[in-house]
Coordinates of C-alpha atoms in Angstrom, one line a residue:
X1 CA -29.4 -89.9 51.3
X2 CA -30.4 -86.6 53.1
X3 CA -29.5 -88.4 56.8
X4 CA -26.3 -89.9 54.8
X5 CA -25.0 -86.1 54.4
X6 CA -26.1 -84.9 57.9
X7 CA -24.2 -87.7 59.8
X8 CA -21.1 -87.2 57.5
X9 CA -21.4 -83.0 58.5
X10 CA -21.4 -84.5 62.3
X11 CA -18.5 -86.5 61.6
X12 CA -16.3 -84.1 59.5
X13 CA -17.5 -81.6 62.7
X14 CA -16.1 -83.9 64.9
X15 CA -12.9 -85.0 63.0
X16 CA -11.8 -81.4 61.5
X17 CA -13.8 -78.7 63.6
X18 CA -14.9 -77.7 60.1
X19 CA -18.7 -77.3 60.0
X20 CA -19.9 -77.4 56.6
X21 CA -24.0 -76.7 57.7
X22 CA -22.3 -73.5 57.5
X23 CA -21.9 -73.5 53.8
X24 CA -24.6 -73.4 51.1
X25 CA -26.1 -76.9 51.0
X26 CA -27.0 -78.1 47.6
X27 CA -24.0 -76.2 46.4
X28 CA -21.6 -78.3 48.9
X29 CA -23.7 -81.8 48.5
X30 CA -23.1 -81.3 44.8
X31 CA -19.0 -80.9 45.1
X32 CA -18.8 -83.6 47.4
X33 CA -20.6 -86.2 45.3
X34 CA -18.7 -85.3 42.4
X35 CA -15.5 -85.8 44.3
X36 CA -16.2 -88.9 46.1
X37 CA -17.9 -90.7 43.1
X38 CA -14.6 -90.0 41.4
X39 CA -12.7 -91.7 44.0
X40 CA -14.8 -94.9 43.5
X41 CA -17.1 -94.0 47.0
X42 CA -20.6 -95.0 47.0
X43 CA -21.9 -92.8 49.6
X44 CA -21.1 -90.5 52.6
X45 CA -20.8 -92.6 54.8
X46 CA -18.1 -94.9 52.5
X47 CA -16.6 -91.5 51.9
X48 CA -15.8 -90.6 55.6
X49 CA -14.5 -94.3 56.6
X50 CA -12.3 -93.3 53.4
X51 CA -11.1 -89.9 54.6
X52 CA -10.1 -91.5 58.0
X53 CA -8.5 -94.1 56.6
X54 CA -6.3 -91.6 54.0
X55 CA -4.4 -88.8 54.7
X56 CA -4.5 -87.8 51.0
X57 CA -7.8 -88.5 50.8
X58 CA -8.5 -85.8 53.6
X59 CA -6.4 -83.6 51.8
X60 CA -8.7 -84.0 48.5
X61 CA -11.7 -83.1 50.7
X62 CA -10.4 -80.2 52.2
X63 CA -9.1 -78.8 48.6
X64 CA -12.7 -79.3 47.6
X65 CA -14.0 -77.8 50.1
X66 CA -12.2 -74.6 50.2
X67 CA -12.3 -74.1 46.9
X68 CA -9.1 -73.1 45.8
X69 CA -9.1 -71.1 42.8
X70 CA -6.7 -68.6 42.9
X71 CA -4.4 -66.9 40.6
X72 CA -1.7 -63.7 41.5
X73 CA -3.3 -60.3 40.8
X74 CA -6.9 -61.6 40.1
X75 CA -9.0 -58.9 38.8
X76 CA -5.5 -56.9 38.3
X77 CA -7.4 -53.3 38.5
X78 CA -8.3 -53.9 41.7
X79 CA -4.7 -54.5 42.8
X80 CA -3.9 -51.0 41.3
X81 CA -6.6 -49.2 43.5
X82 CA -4.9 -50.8 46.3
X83 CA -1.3 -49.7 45.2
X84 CA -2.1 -46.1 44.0
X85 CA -4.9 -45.0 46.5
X86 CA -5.0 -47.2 49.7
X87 CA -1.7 -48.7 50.4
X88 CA -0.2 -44.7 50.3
X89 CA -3.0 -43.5 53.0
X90 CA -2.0 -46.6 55.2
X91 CA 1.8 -46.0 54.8
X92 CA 1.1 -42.2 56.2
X93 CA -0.4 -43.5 59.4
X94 CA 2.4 -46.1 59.8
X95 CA 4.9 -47.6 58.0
X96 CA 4.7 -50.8 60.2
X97 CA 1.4 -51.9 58.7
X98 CA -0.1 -55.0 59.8
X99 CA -1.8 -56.7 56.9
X100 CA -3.8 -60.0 57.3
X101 CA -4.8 -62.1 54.1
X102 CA -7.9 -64.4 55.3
X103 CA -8.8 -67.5 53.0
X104 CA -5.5 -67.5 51.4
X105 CA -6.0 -70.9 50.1
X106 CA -2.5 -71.9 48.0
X107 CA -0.7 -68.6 48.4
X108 CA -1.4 -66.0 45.4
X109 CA -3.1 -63.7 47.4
X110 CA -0.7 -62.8 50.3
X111 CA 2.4 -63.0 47.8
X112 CA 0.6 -60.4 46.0
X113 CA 0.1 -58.4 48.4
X114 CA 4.0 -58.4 49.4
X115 CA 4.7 -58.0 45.7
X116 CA 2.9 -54.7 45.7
X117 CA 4.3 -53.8 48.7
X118 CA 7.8 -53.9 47.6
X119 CA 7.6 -51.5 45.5
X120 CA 6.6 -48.9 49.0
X121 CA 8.7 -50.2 51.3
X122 CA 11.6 -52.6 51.5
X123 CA 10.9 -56.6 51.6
X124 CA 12.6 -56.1 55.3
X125 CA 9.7 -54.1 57.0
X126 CA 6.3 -56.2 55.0
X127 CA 5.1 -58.9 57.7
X128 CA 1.5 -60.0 56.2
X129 CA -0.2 -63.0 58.2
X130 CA -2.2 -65.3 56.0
X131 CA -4.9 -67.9 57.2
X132 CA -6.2 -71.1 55.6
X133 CA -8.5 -74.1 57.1
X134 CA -7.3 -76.0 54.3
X135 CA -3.7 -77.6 55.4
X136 CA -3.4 -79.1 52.4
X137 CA -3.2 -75.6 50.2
X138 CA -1.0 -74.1 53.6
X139 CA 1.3 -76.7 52.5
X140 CA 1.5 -75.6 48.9
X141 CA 1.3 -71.5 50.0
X142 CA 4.5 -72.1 51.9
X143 CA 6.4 -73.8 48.7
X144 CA 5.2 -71.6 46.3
X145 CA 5.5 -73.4 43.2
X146 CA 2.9 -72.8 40.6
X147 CA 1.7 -73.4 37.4
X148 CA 1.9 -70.8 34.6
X149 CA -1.5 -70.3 34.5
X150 CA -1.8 -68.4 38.1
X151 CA 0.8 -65.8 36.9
X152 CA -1.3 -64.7 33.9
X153 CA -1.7 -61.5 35.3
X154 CA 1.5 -60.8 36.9
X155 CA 3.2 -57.7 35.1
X156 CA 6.3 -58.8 33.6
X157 CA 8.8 -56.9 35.4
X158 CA 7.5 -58.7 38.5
X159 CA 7.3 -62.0 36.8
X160 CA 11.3 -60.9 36.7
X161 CA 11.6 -59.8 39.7
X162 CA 10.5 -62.6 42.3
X163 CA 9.8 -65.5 40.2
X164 CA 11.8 -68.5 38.8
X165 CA 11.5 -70.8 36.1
X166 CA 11.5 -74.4 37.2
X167 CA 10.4 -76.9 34.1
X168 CA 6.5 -75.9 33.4
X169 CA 5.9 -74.2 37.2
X170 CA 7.4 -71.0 38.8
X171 CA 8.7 -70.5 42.1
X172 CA 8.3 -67.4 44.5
X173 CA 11.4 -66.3 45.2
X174 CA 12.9 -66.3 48.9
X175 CA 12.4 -62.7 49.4
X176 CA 8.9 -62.8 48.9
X177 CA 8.1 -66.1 50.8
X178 CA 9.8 -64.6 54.0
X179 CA 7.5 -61.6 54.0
X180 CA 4.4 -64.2 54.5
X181 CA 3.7 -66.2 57.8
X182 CA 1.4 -68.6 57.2
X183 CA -0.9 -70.3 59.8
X184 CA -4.5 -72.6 59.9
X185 CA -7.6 -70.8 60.7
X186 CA -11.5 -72.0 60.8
X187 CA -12.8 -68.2 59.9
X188 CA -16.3 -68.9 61.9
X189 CA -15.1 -70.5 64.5
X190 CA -11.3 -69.0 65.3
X191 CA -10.7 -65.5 67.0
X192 CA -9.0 -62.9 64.6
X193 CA -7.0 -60.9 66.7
X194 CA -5.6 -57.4 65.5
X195 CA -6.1 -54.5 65.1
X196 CA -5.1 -54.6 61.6
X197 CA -4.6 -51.8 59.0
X198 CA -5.6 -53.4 55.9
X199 CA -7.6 -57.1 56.0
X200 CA -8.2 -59.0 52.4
X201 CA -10.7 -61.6 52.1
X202 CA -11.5 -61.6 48.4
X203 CA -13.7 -64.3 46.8
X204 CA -14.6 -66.2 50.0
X205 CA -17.6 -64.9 51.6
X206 CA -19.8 -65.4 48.6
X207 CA -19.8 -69.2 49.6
X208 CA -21.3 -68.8 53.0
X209 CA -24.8 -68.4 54.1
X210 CA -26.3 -65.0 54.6
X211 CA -26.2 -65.4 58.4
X212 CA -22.6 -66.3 58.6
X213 CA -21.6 -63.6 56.4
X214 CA -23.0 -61.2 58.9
X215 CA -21.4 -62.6 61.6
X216 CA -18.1 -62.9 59.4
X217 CA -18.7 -59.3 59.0
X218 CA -19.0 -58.0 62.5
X219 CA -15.7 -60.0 63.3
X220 CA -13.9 -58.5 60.5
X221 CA -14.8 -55.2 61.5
X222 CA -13.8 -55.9 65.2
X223 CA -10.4 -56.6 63.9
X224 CA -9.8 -54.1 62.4
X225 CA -8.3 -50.6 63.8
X226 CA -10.2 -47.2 63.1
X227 CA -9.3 -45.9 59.5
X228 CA -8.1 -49.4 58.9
X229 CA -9.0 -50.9 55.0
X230 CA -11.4 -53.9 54.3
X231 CA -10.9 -55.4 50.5
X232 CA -13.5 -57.4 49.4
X233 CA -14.1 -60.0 45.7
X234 CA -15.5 -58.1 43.0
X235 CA -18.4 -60.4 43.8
X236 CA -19.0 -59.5 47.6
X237 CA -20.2 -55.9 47.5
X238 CA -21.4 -54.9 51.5
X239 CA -24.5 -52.9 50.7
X240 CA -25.0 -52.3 54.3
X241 CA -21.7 -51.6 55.6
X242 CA -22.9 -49.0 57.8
X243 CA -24.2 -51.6 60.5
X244 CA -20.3 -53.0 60.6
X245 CA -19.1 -49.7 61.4
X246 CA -17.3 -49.4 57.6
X247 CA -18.1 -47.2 55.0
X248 CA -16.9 -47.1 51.3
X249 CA -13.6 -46.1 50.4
X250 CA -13.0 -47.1 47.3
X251 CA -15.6 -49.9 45.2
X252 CA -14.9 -53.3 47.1
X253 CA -12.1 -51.5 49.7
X254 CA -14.1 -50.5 52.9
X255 CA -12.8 -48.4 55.7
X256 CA -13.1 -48.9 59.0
X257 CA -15.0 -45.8 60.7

């Protein structure tokens, strides 16, 4: 069974450019099994020859993989720190800020972050790049249909605002969606480019193993300009952010020294 999972990393390494010895083991072995006994699969090796065979199938790993639970304004006081303290510092500098939402999986996050936004600067001048390896949830970003559940903690006058009823799901209105460009990314392997005035990777890094958080970190903080904001899950605490060159700004926002 153990040799079973290591050929099927080589193979999904070979297939996707994904490399999931990157992620924590028993935590990853565990998802997968669950998924692919679901499907009827009997092992990894059945499950690959599956996946190659079926696109949708692909997809299912993938959206497993990435695990994509999101939901607009999670952990809604944060979003306010970002509003009232560190979006109006960045707007001083520039009013041309270049934002970058990393592991966006379906969306939320980045249209959030325009949401906000709006209510700075007009829809015309927010341009926020977001970055997925997950296709399948880029796909679903850039329709921006969702259940009633991820807008739980959307304030109503936004709710209003930029979303639209359609049967059980809401839609992002136009507006929004053209403020967002969305495009794949592999995080560990991919070069960020920049420099960026504000990056958010919330909720992501708790996943990966302590030595590819560090070098997640370092690249992160290479990507960033000087003064530039890092905002972090309210899981993901950097307790030495000194030794990436970023120091606390406000809990979970980090600034680039």
């Amino acid at each position: 069974m153990a040799n079973d999972y290591q050929d099927f990393i080589l193979n999904i390494k070979r297939k996707t450019g994904i490399d999931l010895s990157l992620y924590k083991e028993a935590q990853m072995k565990r998802r997968l099994i669950s998924l692919y006994e679901k499907k009827g699969f009997k092992s990894f090796g059945d499950f690959f020859n599956g996946i190659v065979k079926d696109r949708e199938l692909l997809n299912d790993f993938l959206d497993r993989m990435t695990i994509n639970v999101s939901e607009f304004y999670r952990n809604a006081q944060r979003w306010e720190v970002l509003e009232k303290k560190i979006m109006p510092g960045l707007l001083k500098q520039d009013r041309n800020l270049k934002i970058w939402s990393a592991a966006c999986s379906t969306g939320e996050e980045p249209y959030t972050i325009a949401m906000i936004l709006s209510k700075l600067l007009p829809l015309s001048q927010i341009k926020i790049t977001a970055t997925d390896i997950d296709e399948n949830a880029l796909a679903r970003a850039r329709m921006g249909i969702y259940p009633e559940r991820s807008l739980n903690e959307v304030p109503e006058t936004m709710r209003q605002k930029f979303f639209g009823r359609e049967g059980s799901y809401y839609k992002v209105s136009e507006d929004i969606k053209k403020t967002v460009i969305f495009k794949k990314q592999n995080l560990l392997a991919d070069d960020f480019g920049g420099p960026f005035d504000l990056i958010v990777c919330r909720n992501v890094l708790i996943y990966f193993t302590e030595e590819a958080k560090d070098q997640l970190y370092h690249k992160f903080s290479s990507a960033l300009r000087k003064d530039g904001i890092f905002f972090v899950g309210s899981t993901e605490q950097i307790f030495n952010s000194g030794r990436y060159h970023l120091e606390s700004a406000e809990t979970f926002f980090y600034r680039k020294e």
